[in-house]
PDB file of C-alpha atoms in Angstrom:
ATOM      1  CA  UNK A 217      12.690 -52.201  20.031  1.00  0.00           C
ATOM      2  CA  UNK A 218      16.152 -51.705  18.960  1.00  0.00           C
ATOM      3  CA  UNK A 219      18.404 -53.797  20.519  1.00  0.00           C
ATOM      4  CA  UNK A 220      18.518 -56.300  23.593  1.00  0.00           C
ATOM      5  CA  UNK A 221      20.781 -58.643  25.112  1.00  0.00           C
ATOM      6  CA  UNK A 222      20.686 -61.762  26.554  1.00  0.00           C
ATOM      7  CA  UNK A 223      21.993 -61.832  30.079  1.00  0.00           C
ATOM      8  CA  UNK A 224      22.151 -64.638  32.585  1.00  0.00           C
ATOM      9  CA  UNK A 225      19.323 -63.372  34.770  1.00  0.00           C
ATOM     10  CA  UNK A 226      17.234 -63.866  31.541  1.00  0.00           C
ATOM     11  CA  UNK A 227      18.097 -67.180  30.804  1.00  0.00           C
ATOM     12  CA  UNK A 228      17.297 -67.500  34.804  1.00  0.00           C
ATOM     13  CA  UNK A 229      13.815 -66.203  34.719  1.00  0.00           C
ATOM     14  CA  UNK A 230      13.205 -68.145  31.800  1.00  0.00           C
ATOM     15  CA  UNK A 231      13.681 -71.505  34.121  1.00  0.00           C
ATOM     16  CA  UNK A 232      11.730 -70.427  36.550  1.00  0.00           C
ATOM     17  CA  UNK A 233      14.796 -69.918  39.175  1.00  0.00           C
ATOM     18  CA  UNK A 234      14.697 -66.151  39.838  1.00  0.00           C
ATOM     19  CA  UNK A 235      13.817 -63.813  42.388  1.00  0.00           C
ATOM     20  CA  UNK A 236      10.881 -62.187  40.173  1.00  0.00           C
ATOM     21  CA  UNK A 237       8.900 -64.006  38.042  1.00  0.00           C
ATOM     22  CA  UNK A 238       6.863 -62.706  35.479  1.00  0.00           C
ATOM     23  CA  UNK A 239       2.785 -63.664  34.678  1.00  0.00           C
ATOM     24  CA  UNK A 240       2.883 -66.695  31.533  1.00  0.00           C
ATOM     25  CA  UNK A 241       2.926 -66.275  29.016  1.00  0.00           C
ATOM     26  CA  UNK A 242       5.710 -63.829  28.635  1.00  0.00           C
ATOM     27  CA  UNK A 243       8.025 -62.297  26.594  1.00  0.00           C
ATOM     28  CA  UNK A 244      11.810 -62.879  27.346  1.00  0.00           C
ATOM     29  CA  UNK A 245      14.484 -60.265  27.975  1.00  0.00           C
ATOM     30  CA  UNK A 246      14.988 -57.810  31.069  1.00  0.00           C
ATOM     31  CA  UNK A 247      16.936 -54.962  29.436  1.00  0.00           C
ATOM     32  CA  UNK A 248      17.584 -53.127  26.150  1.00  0.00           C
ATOM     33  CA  UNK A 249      16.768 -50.263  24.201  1.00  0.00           C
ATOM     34  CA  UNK A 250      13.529 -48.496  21.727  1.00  0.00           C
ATOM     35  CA  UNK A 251      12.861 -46.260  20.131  1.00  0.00           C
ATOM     36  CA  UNK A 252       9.237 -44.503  20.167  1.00  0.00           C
ATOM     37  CA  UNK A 253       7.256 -44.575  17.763  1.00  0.00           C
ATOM     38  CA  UNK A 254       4.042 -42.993  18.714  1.00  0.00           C
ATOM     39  CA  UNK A 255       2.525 -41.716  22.038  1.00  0.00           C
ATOM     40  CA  UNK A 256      -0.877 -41.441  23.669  1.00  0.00           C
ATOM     41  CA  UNK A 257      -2.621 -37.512  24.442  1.00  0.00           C
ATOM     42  CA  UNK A 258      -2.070 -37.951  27.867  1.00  0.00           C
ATOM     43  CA  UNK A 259       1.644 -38.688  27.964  1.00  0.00           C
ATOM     44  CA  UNK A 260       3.904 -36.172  28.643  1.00  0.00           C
ATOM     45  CA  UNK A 261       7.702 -37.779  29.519  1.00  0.00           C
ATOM     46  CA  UNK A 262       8.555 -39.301  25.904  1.00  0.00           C
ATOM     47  CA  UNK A 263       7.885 -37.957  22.815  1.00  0.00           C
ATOM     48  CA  UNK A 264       8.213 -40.002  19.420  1.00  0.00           C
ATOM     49  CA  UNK A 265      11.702 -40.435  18.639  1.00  0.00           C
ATOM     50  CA  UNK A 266      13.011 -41.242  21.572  1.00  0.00           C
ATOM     51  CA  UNK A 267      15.234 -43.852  23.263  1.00  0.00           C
ATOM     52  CA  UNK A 268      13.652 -45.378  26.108  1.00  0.00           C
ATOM     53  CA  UNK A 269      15.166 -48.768  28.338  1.00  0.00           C
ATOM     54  CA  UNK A 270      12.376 -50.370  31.001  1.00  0.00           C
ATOM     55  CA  UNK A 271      12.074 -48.967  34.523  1.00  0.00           C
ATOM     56  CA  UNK A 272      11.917 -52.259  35.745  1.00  0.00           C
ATOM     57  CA  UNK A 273      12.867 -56.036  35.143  1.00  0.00           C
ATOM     58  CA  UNK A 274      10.286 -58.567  33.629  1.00  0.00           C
ATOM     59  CA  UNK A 275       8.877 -56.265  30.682  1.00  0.00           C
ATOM     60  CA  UNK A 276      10.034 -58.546  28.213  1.00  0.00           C
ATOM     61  CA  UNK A 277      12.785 -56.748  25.657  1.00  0.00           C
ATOM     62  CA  UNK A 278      13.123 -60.083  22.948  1.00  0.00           C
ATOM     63  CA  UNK A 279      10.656 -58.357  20.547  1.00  0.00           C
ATOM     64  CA  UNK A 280      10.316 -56.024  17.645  1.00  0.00           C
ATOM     65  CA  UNK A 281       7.670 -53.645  19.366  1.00  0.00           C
ATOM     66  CA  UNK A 282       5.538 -53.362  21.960  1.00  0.00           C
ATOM     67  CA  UNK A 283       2.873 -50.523  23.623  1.00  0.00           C
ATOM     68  CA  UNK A 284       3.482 -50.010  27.386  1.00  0.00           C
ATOM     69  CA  UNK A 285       2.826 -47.494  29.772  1.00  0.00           C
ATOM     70  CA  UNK A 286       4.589 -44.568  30.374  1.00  0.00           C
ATOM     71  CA  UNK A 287       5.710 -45.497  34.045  1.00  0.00           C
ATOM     72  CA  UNK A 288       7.174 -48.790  32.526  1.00  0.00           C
ATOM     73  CA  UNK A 289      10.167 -46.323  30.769  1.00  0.00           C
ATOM     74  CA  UNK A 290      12.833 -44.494  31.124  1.00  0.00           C
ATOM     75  CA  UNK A 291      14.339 -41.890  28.264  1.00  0.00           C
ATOM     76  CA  UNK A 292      18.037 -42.230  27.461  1.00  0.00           C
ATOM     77  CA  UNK A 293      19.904 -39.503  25.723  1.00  0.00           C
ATOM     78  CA  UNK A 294      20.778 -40.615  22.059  1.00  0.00           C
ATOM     79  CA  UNK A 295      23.865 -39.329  21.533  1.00  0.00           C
ATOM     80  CA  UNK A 296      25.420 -42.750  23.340  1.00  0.00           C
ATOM     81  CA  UNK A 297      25.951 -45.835  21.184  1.00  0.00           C
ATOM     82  CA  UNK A 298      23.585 -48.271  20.198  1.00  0.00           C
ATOM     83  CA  UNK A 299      25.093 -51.415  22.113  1.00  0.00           C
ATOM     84  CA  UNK A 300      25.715 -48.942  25.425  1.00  0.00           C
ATOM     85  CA  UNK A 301      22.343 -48.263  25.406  1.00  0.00           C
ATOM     86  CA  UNK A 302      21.152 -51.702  25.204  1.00  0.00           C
ATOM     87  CA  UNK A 303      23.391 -52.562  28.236  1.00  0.00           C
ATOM     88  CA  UNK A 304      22.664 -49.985  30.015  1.00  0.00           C
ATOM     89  CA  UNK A 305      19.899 -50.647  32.729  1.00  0.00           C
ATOM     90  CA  UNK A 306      21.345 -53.738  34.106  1.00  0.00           C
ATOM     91  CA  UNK A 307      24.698 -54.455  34.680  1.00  0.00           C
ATOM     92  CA  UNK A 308      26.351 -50.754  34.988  1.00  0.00           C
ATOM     93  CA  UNK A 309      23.853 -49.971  37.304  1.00  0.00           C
ATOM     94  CA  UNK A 310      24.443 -53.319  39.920  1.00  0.00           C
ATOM     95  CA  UNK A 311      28.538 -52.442  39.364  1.00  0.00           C
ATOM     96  CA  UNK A 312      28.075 -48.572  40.274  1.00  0.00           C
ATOM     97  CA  UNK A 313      25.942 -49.245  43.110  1.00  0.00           C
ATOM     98  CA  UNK A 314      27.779 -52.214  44.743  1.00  0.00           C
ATOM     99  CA  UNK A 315      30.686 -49.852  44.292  1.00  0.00           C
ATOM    100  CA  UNK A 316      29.536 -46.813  46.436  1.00  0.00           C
ATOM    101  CA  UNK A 317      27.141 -48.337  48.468  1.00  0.00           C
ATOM    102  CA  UNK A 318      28.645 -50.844  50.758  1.00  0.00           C
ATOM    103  CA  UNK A 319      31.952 -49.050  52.077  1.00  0.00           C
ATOM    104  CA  UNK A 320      32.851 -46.134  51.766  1.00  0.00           C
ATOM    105  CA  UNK A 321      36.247 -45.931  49.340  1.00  0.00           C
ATOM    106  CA  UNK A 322      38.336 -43.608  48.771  1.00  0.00           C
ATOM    107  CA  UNK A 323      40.463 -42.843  45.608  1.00  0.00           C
ATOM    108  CA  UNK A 324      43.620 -45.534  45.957  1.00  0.00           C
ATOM    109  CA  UNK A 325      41.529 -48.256  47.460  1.00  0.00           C
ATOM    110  CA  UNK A 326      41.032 -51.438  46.429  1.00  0.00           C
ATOM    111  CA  UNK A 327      38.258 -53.432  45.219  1.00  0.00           C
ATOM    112  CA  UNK A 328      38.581 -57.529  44.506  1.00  0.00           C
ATOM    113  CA  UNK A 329      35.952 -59.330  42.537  1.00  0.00           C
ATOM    114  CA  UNK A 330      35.425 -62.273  40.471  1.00  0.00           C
ATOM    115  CA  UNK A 331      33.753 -63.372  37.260  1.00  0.00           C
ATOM    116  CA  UNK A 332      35.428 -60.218  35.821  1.00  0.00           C
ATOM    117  CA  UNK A 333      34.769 -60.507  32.708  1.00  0.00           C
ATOM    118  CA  UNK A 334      31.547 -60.764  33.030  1.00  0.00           C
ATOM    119  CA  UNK A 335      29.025 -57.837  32.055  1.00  0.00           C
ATOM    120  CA  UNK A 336      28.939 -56.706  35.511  1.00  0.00           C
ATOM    121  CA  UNK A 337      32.424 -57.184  35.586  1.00  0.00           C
ATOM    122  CA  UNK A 338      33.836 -55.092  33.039  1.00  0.00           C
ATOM    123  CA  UNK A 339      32.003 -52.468  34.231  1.00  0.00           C
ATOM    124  CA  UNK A 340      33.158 -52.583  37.679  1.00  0.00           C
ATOM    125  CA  UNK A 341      36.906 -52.305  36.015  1.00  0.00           C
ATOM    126  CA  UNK A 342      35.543 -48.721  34.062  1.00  0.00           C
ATOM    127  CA  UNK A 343      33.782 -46.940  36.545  1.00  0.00           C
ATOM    128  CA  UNK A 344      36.209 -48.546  39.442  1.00  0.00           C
ATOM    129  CA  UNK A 345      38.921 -46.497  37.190  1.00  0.00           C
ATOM    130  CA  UNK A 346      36.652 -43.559  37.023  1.00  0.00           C
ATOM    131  CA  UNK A 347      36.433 -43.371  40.869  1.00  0.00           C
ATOM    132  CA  UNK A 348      40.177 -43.540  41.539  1.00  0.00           C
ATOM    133  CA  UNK A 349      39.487 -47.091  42.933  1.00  0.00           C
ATOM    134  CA  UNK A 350      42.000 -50.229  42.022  1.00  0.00           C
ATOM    135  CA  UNK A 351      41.073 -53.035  41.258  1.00  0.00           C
ATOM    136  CA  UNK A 352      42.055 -57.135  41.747  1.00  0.00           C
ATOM    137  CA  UNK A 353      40.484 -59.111  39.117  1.00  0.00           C
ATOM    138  CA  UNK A 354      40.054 -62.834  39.221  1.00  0.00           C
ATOM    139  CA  UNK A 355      38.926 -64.764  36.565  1.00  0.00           C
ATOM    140  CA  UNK A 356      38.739 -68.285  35.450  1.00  0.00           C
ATOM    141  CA  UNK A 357      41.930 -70.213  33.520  1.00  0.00           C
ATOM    142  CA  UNK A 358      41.102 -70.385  29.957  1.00  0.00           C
ATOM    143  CA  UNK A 359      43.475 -71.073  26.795  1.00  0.00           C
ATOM    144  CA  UNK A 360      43.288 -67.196  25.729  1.00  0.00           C
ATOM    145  CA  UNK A 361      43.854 -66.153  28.590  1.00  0.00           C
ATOM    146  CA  UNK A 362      46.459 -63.559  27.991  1.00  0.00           C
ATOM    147  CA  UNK A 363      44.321 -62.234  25.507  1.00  0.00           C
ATOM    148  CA  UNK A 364      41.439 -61.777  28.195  1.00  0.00           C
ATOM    149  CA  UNK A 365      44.063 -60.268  30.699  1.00  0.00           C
ATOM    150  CA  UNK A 366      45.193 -57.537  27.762  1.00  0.00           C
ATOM    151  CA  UNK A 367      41.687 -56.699  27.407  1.00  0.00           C
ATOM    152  CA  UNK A 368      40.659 -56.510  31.062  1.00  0.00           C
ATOM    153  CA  UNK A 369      43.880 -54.012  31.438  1.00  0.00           C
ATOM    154  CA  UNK A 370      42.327 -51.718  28.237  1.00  0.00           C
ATOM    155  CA  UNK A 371      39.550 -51.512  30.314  1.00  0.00           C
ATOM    156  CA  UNK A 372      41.370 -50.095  33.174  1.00  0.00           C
ATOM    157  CA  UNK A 373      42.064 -53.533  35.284  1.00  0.00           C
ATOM    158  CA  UNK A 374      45.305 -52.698  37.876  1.00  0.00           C
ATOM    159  CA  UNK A 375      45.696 -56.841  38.342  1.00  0.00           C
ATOM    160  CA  UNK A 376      44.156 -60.037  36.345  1.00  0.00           C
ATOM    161  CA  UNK A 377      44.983 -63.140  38.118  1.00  0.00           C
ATOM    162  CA  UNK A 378      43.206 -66.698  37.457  1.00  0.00           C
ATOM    163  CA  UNK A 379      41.290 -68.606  40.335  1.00  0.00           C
ATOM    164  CA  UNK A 380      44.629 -70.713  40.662  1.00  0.00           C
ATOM    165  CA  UNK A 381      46.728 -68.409  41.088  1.00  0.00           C
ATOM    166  CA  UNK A 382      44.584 -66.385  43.747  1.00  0.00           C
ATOM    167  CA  UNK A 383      44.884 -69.917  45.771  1.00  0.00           C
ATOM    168  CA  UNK A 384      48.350 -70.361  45.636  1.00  0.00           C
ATOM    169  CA  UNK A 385      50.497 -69.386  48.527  1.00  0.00           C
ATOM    170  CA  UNK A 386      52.818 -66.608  46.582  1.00  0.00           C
ATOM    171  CA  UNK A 387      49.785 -64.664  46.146  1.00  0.00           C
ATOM    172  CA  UNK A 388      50.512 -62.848  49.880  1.00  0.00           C
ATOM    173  CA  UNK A 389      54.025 -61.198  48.431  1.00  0.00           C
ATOM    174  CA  UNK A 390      51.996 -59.955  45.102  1.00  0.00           C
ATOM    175  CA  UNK A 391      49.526 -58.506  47.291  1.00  0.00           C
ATOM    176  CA  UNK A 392      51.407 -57.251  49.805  1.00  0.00           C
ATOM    177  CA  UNK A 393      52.427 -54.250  47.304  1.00  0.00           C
ATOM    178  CA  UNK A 394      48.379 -53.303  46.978  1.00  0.00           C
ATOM    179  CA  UNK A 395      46.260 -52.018  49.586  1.00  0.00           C
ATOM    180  CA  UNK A 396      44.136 -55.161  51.143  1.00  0.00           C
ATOM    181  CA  UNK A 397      40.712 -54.982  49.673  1.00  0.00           C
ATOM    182  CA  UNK A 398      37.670 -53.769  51.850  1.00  0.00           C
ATOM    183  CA  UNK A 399      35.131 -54.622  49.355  1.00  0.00           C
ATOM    184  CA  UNK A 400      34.786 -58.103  47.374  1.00  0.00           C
ATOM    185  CA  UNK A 401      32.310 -58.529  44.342  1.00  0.00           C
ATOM    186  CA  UNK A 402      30.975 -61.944  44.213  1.00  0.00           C
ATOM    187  CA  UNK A 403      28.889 -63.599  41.450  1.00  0.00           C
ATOM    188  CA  UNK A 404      29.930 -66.953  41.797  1.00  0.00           C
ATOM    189  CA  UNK A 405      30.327 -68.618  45.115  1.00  0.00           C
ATOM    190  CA  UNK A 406      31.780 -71.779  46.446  1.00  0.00           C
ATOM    191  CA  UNK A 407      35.584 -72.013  46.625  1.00  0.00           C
ATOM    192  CA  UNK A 408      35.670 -68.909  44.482  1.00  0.00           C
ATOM    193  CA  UNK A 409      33.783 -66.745  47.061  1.00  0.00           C
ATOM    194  CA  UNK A 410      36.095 -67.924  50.419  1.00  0.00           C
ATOM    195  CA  UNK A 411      38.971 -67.232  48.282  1.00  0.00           C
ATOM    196  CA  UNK A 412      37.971 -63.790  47.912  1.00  0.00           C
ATOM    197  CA  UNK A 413      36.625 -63.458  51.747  1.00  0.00           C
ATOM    198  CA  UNK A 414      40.565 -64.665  52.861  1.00  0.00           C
ATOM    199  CA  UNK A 415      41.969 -61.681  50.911  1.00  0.00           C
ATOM    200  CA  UNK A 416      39.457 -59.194  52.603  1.00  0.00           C
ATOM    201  CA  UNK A 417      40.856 -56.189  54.959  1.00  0.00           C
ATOM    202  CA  UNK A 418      39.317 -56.913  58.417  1.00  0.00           C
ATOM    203  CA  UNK A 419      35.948 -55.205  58.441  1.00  0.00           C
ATOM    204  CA  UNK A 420      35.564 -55.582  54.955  1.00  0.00           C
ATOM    205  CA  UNK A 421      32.342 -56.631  53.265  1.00  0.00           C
ATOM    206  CA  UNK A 422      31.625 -59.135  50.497  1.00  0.00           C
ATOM    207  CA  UNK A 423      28.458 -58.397  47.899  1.00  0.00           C
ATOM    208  CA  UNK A 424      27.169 -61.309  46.442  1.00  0.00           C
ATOM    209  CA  UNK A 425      24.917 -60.356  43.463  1.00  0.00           C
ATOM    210  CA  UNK A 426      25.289 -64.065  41.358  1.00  0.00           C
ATOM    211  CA  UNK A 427      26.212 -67.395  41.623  1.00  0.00           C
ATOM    212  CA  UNK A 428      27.373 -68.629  38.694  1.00  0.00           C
ATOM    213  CA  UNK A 429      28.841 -71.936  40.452  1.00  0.00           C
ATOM    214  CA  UNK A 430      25.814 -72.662  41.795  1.00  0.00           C
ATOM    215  CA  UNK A 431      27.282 -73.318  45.085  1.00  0.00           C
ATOM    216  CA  UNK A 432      26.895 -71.760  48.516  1.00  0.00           C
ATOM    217  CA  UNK A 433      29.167 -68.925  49.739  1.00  0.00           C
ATOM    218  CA  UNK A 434      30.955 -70.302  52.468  1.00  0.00           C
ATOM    219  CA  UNK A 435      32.187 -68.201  55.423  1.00  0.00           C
ATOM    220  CA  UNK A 436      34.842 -69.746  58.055  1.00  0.00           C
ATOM    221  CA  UNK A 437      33.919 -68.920  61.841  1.00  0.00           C
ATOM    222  CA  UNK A 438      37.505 -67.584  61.915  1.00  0.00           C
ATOM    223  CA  UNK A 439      36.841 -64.762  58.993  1.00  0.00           C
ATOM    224  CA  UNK A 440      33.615 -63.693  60.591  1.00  0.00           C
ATOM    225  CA  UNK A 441      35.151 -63.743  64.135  1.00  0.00           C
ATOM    226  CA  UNK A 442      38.576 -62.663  64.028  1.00  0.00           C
ATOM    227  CA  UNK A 443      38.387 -60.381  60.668  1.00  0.00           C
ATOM    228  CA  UNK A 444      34.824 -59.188  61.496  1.00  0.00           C
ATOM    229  CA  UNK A 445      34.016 -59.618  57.932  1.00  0.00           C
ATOM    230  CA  UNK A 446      30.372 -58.962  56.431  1.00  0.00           C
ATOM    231  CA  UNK A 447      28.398 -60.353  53.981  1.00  0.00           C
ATOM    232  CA  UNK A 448      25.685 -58.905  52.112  1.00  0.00           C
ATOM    233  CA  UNK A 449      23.269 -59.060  48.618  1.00  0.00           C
ATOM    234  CA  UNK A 450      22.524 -56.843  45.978  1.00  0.00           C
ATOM    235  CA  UNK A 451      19.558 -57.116  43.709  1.00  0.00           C
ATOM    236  CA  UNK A 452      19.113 -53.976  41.410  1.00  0.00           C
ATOM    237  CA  UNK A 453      15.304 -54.933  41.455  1.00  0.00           C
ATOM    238  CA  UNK A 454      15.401 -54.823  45.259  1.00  0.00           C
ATOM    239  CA  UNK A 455      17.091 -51.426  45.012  1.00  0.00           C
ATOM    240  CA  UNK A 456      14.703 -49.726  42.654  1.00  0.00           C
ATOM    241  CA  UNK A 457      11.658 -50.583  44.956  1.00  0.00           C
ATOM    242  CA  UNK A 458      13.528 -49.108  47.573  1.00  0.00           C
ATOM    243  CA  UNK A 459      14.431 -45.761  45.905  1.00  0.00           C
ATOM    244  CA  UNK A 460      12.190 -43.352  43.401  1.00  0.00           C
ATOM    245  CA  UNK A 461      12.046 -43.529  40.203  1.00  0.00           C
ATOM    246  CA  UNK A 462      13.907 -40.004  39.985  1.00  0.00           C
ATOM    247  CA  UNK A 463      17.039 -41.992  41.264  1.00  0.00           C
ATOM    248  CA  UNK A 464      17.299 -44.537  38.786  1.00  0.00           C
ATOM    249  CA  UNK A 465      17.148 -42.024  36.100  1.00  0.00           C
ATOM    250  CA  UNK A 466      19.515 -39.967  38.463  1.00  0.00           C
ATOM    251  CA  UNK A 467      21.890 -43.199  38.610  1.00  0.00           C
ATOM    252  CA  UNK A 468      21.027 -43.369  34.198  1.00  0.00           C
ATOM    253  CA  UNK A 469      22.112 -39.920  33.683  1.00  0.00           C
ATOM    254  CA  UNK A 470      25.140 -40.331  35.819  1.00  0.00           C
ATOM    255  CA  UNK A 471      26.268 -43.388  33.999  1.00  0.00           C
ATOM    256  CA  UNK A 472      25.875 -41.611  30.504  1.00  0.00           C
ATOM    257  CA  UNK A 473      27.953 -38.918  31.392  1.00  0.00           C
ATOM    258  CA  UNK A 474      30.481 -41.866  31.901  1.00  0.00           C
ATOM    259  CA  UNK A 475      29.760 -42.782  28.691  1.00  0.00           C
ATOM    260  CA  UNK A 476      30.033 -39.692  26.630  1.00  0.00           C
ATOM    261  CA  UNK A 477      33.302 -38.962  28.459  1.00  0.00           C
ATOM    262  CA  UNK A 478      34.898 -42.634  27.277  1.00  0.00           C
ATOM    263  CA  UNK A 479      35.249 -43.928  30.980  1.00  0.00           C
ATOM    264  CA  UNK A 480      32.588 -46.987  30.110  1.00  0.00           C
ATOM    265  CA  UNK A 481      31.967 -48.668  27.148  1.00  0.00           C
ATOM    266  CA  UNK A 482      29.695 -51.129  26.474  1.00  0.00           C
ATOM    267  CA  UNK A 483      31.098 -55.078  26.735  1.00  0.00           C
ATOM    268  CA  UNK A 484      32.503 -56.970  23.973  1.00  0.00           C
ATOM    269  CA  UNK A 485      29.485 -57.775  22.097  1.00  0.00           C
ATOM    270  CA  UNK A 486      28.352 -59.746  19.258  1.00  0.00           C
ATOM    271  CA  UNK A 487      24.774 -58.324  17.565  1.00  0.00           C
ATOM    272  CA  UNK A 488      22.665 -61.220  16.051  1.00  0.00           C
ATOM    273  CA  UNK A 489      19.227 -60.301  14.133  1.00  0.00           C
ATOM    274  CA  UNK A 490      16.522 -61.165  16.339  1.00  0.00           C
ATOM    275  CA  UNK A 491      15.285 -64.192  13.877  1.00  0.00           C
ATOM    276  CA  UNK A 492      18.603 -65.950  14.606  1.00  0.00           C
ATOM    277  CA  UNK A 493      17.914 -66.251  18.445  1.00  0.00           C
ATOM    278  CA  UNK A 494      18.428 -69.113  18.873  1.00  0.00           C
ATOM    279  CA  UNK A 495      22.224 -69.340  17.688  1.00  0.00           C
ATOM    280  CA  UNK A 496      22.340 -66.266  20.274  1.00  0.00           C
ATOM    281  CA  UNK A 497      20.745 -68.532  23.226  1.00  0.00           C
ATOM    282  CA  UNK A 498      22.974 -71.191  22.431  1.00  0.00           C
ATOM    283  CA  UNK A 499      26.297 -69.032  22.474  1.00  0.00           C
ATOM    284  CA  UNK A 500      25.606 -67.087  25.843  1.00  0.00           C
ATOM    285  CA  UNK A 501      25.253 -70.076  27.396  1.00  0.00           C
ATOM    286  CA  UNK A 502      28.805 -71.573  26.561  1.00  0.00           C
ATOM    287  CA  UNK A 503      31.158 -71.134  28.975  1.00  0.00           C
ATOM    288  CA  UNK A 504      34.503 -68.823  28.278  1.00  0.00           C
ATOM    289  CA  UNK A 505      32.420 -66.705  25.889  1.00  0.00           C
ATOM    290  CA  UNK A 506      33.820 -62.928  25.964  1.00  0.00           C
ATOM    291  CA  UNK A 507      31.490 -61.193  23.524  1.00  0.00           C
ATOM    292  CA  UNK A 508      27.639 -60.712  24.745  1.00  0.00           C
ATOM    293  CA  UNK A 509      24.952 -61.605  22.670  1.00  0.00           C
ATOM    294  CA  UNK A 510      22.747 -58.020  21.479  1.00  0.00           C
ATOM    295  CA  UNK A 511      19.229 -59.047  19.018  1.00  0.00           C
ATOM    296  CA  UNK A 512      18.885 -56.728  16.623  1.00  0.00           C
ATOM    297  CA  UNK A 513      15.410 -55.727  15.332  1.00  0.00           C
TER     298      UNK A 513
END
C-alpha cells in the first residue's frame, strides 16, 4: 500500500452502522492506492509495478501490504498524483454518477448540494464545472468561512452560501438570477435536506448519499404533491453490483482523464505516516476540518 484515507464511511463501518459489513476481524479503510509488488503465474491484468485501488468496499486499505486476488483490483494509470489516486475510488465516483444519473442536465443547469466541502463535495464542484453544469453550494457557518468560500470558487463553485443564509427569506431574489435547480445532493439531512427540497425546480429529484446530521430527510406533502418532487439513494457499492466490472474501470478511466487535464484535483489533504493513526482518526473526526486525512506507508 501507498496511501489511504480515512473517510466517514470508514469510521462508519468501523461502528458497526453501515450498509456492508465486513467478516471480524478486519482491517480498516475502504479506498486508497498500491503498488504491486509481485504477482502469481496465473495472473494476467497487473503486472509488478503497478498502481492498483480495490474493486470493491470492505478490503481493508489501513495497512502496509497485503496479497489479494486479482478480481479484488483495479489498475490506475501512474502518471496521476499520489493523493488523486488515493481518493480516487470513492468519492469522485458517487459525485460523477449522482451527477449524470438522476436527470438528465444540460450544460447551464444547475445543481444544489450540501456538505460541499466535503470529499464528495468538492468533487461535485470540478466535474460539475467540467460538464458545463452550475452549481449552488451550501455549507455550514464557520469562523473561516470566507476562506472556505475562496477555495470552493478555485474549485469552480458558481455560489457558496451558509445553511443560514439558504433559510433566510432574501435568498428568492439571489436565486432568481440562476436557473432553479433540478437536482439536489444531500449528505446530511434534517433541516438541511428540506431546505434544499424548497429550492428544487418542480420535478426535480433529491439524492441522498449521507447523513451527516443524523437526522431524517423530511419531505412536506406540499413538495411531493404540488412540485412532484422525487427522492432517491445512491450507494456506489449498490451501483457496482449492479454494473460490470468493465464500467467501473470505464467510470476510473474517465475520471483520470479529468485528472490529467486539471478539471479534478484531489481534496485538501493532510498525509500522516501510517504509525501516527491515531492523531489522523482523531482529526477527521472534528468537525470544520477542510484537509482529509491520507496514511502514508
Amino acid at each position: 500500500m501507498l496511501a489511504a484515507p480515512i473517510n466517514p464511511s470508514d469510521i462508519n463501518m468501523i461502528q458497526g452502522n453501515y450498509g456492508l459489513l465486513p467478516k471480524l476481524p478486519a482491517v480498516g479503510g475502504n479506498e486508497g492506492v498500491g503498488q504491486v509488488v509481485a504477482v502469481g503465474s496465473s495472473v494476467t491484468g497487473v503486472k509488478p509495478g503497478d498502481w492498483v485501488i480495490p474493486a470493491n468496499a470492505g478490503l481493508g486499505t489501513w495497512r502496509t501490504e497485503a496479497v489479494f486476488s486479482e478480481e479484488a483490483l483495479v489498475g490506475v494509470p501512474k502518471d496521476i498524483p499520489l493523493p488523486s489516486a488515493a481518493t480516487l475510488g470513492v468519492n469522485p465516483c458517487t459525485a460523477y454518477r449522482m451527477l449524470v444519473d438522476f436527470e438528465q442536465l444540460q450544460p447551464g443547469d444547475c445543481v444544489i448540494q450540501n456538505a460541499s466541502n466535503s470529499g464528495v463535495g468538492q468533487a461535485v464542484i470540478q466535474i460539475a464545472a467540467a460538464l458545463g453544469l452550475r452549481t449552488i453550494n451550501v455549507v455550514r457557518d464557520r469562523p473561516d468561512i470566507q476562506k472556505l468560500t475562496e477555495r470552493l470558487r478555485n474549485l469552480g463553485a458558481d455560489h457558496v452560501i451558509t445553511e443560514e443564509e439558504l433559510r433566510k427569506h432574501e435568498m428568492k431574489n439571489f436565486l432568481k438570477d440562476v436557473p432553479q435547480p433540478r437536482l439536489a445532493l444531500n449528505c446530511v439531512g434534517g433541516k438541511s435536506s428540506t431546505e434544499l427540497l424548497r429550492h428544487l425546480a418542480p420535478g426535480g429529484t433529491m439524492v441522498t448519499y449521507g447523513g451527516m446530521a443524523k437526522q431524517p430527510v423530511i419531505a412536506s406533502v406540499g413538495l411531493l404533491i404540488f412540485k412532484d418532487l422525487k427522492l432517491r439513494g445512491f450507494w456506489l457499492s449498490q451501483w457496482k453490483k449492479d454494473h460490470s466490472p468493465d464500467q467501473f474501470k470505464e467510470l476510473i478511466l474517465t475520471l483520470c482523464d479529468l485528472i490529467r487535464r486539471g478539471q479534478l484535483t484531489a481534496p485538501a489533504c493532510s498525509q500522516v505516516p501510517l504509525q501516527d493513526y491515531q492523531r489522523a482518526l482523531e482529526a477527521s473526526t472534528q468537525p470544520f476540518v477542510s484537509s482529509k486525512q491520507i496514511l502514508t506507508m
